[in-house]
Amino acid sequence: LFPPAVASSDEEDDSDSSTKPIRSEKKKNPVSLFQTGGNPPKEKKTKKKAPPKAAESEEETPETPQKNSNKKGKGKKAKKSKEERPPSPVIEVDNLEEFVLRPAPQGVTVKCRVTRDKKGMDRGLYPTYYLHLDNDKKVFLLAGRKRKKSKTSNYLISIDPTDLSRGGENFIGKLRSNLMGTKFTVFDNGANPDRANADWSNVRQELSAVVYETNVLGFKGPRKMTVIIPGMNSDNERVPIRPRNDNDGLLMRWQNKNMDNVIELHNKAPVWNDETQSYVLNFHGRVTHASVKNFQIVHSSDPDYIVMQFGRVADDAFTMDYNYPLCAVQAFAIALSSFDGKLACE
């Protein structure tokens, strides 16, 4: 149990920053954690891939614990120039639609940046979020925006920054919440089950689900997130999960403990630091501002392998890094869920 968080009422002022990572004694092959369908992954005899580093930078970054005070905006901000943040390795985005649905290459951390645009008439209520590779070319990957006339939170995800329509050919996926705004499901751009063709092949896949639990402090202390994703088969491809109805989706499978071809992940619990009076996490220099939205997603069998991390670097800018087996659409949708209004109003 955590001691109570010294969190202010300001939704952004919760603290995660930096403690020394704990190294596990024996390194498992992270790939095997996500294997659910069929045989173990085929190892190529020639080169053995080192297990991916958990979004580490080459040089050690000084640790900047964040104070968690009750005064708004008084948390000291780390003085870090943009150049210091370790950039993404060279990643070729040949076909954008293919790339954003393809799992990250094993052994490579795909480093991205999310920017939030609140300008314009109703952007304050419905900001647009853009995802770019965090490298010299700043390659655009995805855009996301909440739909206006939807009973529940419903975000459309597009591969065109200017076309965020449901009917457009750039629509690549969507994030939908339950009425409470605590559970989210991520779909690709397939058809609704009502419009299935004979062999069901055109029906949308569920790519992920996210469950937020309130703790004793509501959402003021560290948030607890569970992320449910389809497992990988022996060729390291995502097992397609095409629910025929709402009772067959990732959330229901998880609730019913029917975990065939399904993987459960969690956010890494931040550690309380007495010295700074705050909860801290090691983001290896990729996150510089304290925020309740900062998180790292791990598998309970190997908490050193960071499947995804997300955190604030400026008022409307965040870094988002993901590793195998996630793809860009999964990671971006998980990040979008953390912006949702219900979670932010404490």
Tab-separated table of N, CA, C and O in Angstrom, residues 13 68 76 80-81 88-89 94 115 124 132 138 142 152 156 166 183 199 225 229 250 268 300 322 334 344:
chain	number	residue	atom	x	y	z
A	13	ASP	N	-0.515	17.776	-11.417
A	13	ASP	CA	0.594	17.851	-10.486
A	13	ASP	C	0.737	16.580	-9.662
A	13	ASP	O	0.567	16.596	-8.468
A	68	ASN	N	6.121	17.211	-5.054
A	68	ASN	CA	4.672	17.111	-5.194
A	68	ASN	C	4.027	18.037	-4.176
A	68	ASN	O	3.668	17.622	-3.099
A	76	LYS	N	9.352	21.886	-9.369
A	76	LYS	CA	10.523	22.354	-10.115
A	76	LYS	C	10.591	21.592	-11.421
A	76	LYS	O	10.459	20.387	-11.447
A	80	LYS	N	16.139	20.847	-19.082
A	80	LYS	CA	16.697	19.913	-20.065
A	80	LYS	C	16.450	20.495	-21.435
A	80	LYS	O	15.339	20.816	-21.793
A	81	SER	N	17.493	20.631	-22.197
A	81	SER	CA	17.284	21.143	-23.538
A	81	SER	C	16.745	20.007	-24.393
A	81	SER	O	16.959	18.841	-24.097
A	88	SER	N	14.999	8.850	-31.434
A	88	SER	CA	14.644	7.511	-31.880
A	88	SER	C	15.714	6.964	-32.814
A	88	SER	O	16.342	7.719	-33.551
A	89	PRO	N	15.921	5.632	-32.787
A	89	PRO	CA	16.813	5.059	-33.793
A	89	PRO	C	16.192	5.245	-35.173
A	89	PRO	O	15.024	5.610	-35.291
A	94	ASP	N	7.889	3.124	-44.509
A	94	ASP	CA	7.682	3.053	-45.947
A	94	ASP	C	6.189	3.220	-46.270
A	94	ASP	O	5.786	4.142	-46.939
A	115	THR	N	1.786	15.599	-29.514
A	115	THR	CA	1.507	17.019	-29.260
A	115	THR	C	-0.006	17.220	-29.239
A	115	THR	O	-0.742	16.575	-29.985
A	124	GLY	N	-10.473	23.542	-27.575
A	124	GLY	CA	-10.341	23.492	-26.118
A	124	GLY	C	-11.068	22.285	-25.557
A	124	GLY	O	-10.575	21.590	-24.683
A	132	HIS	N	4.173	11.880	-33.771
A	132	HIS	CA	5.293	11.899	-34.720
A	132	HIS	C	6.423	11.031	-34.178
A	132	HIS	O	6.545	10.858	-32.961
A	138	LYS	N	11.052	13.974	-37.821
A	138	LYS	CA	9.741	14.198	-37.188
A	138	LYS	C	8.610	13.643	-38.070
A	138	LYS	O	7.653	14.348	-38.401
A	142	LEU	N	0.277	9.484	-36.697
A	142	LEU	CA	-1.163	9.377	-36.451
A	142	LEU	C	-1.724	10.681	-35.892
A	142	LEU	O	-0.998	11.463	-35.272
A	152	THR	N	-20.506	8.234	-25.298
A	152	THR	CA	-19.306	7.913	-24.518
A	152	THR	C	-18.114	8.542	-25.224
A	152	THR	O	-18.236	8.990	-26.366
A	156	LEU	N	-11.424	9.102	-32.772
A	156	LEU	CA	-11.068	8.560	-34.083
A	156	LEU	C	-9.567	8.725	-34.281
A	156	LEU	O	-8.987	9.750	-33.917
A	166	ARG	N	-14.899	9.665	-39.862
A	166	ARG	CA	-15.132	8.227	-39.692
A	166	ARG	C	-15.201	7.534	-41.046
A	166	ARG	O	-14.772	6.408	-41.215
A	183	LYS	N	-13.095	2.379	-18.603
A	183	LYS	CA	-12.670	1.243	-19.418
A	183	LYS	C	-12.714	1.644	-20.880
A	183	LYS	O	-13.671	2.285	-21.331
A	199	ASP	N	-17.387	-14.873	-44.192
A	199	ASP	CA	-16.306	-15.543	-43.432
A	199	ASP	C	-15.760	-14.682	-42.284
A	199	ASP	O	-14.749	-15.018	-41.677
A	225	MET	N	-3.441	1.121	-13.861
A	225	MET	CA	-3.931	0.802	-15.196
A	225	MET	C	-3.690	-0.668	-15.482
A	225	MET	O	-2.623	-1.192	-15.169
A	229	ILE	N	-3.993	-6.908	-24.195
A	229	ILE	CA	-3.696	-6.922	-25.633
A	229	ILE	C	-3.784	-8.355	-26.155
A	229	ILE	O	-3.635	-9.307	-25.389
A	250	LEU	N	-12.134	-8.124	-25.586
A	250	LEU	CA	-10.993	-8.261	-24.664
A	250	LEU	C	-11.402	-8.011	-23.218
A	250	LEU	O	-10.974	-8.718	-22.309
A	268	LYS	N	3.667	0.250	-14.178
A	268	LYS	CA	4.672	-0.005	-13.151
A	268	LYS	C	4.370	0.913	-11.975
A	268	LYS	O	4.217	2.125	-12.151
A	300	SER	N	4.033	-8.413	-15.735
A	300	SER	CA	4.410	-8.716	-14.340
A	300	SER	C	5.585	-9.693	-14.257
A	300	SER	O	6.310	-9.707	-13.272
A	322	TYR	N	7.441	3.014	-27.392
A	322	TYR	CA	6.853	1.672	-27.295
A	322	TYR	C	7.805	0.620	-27.848
A	322	TYR	O	8.655	0.905	-28.684
A	334	ILE	N	-3.703	3.963	-26.203
A	334	ILE	CA	-3.530	3.840	-24.749
A	334	ILE	C	-3.185	5.218	-24.167
A	334	ILE	O	-3.717	5.635	-23.142
A	344	ALA	N	-9.403	12.907	-15.710
A	344	ALA	CA	-8.713	14.141	-15.321
A	344	ALA	C	-9.462	14.887	-14.219
A	344	ALA	O	-8.855	15.548	-13.399
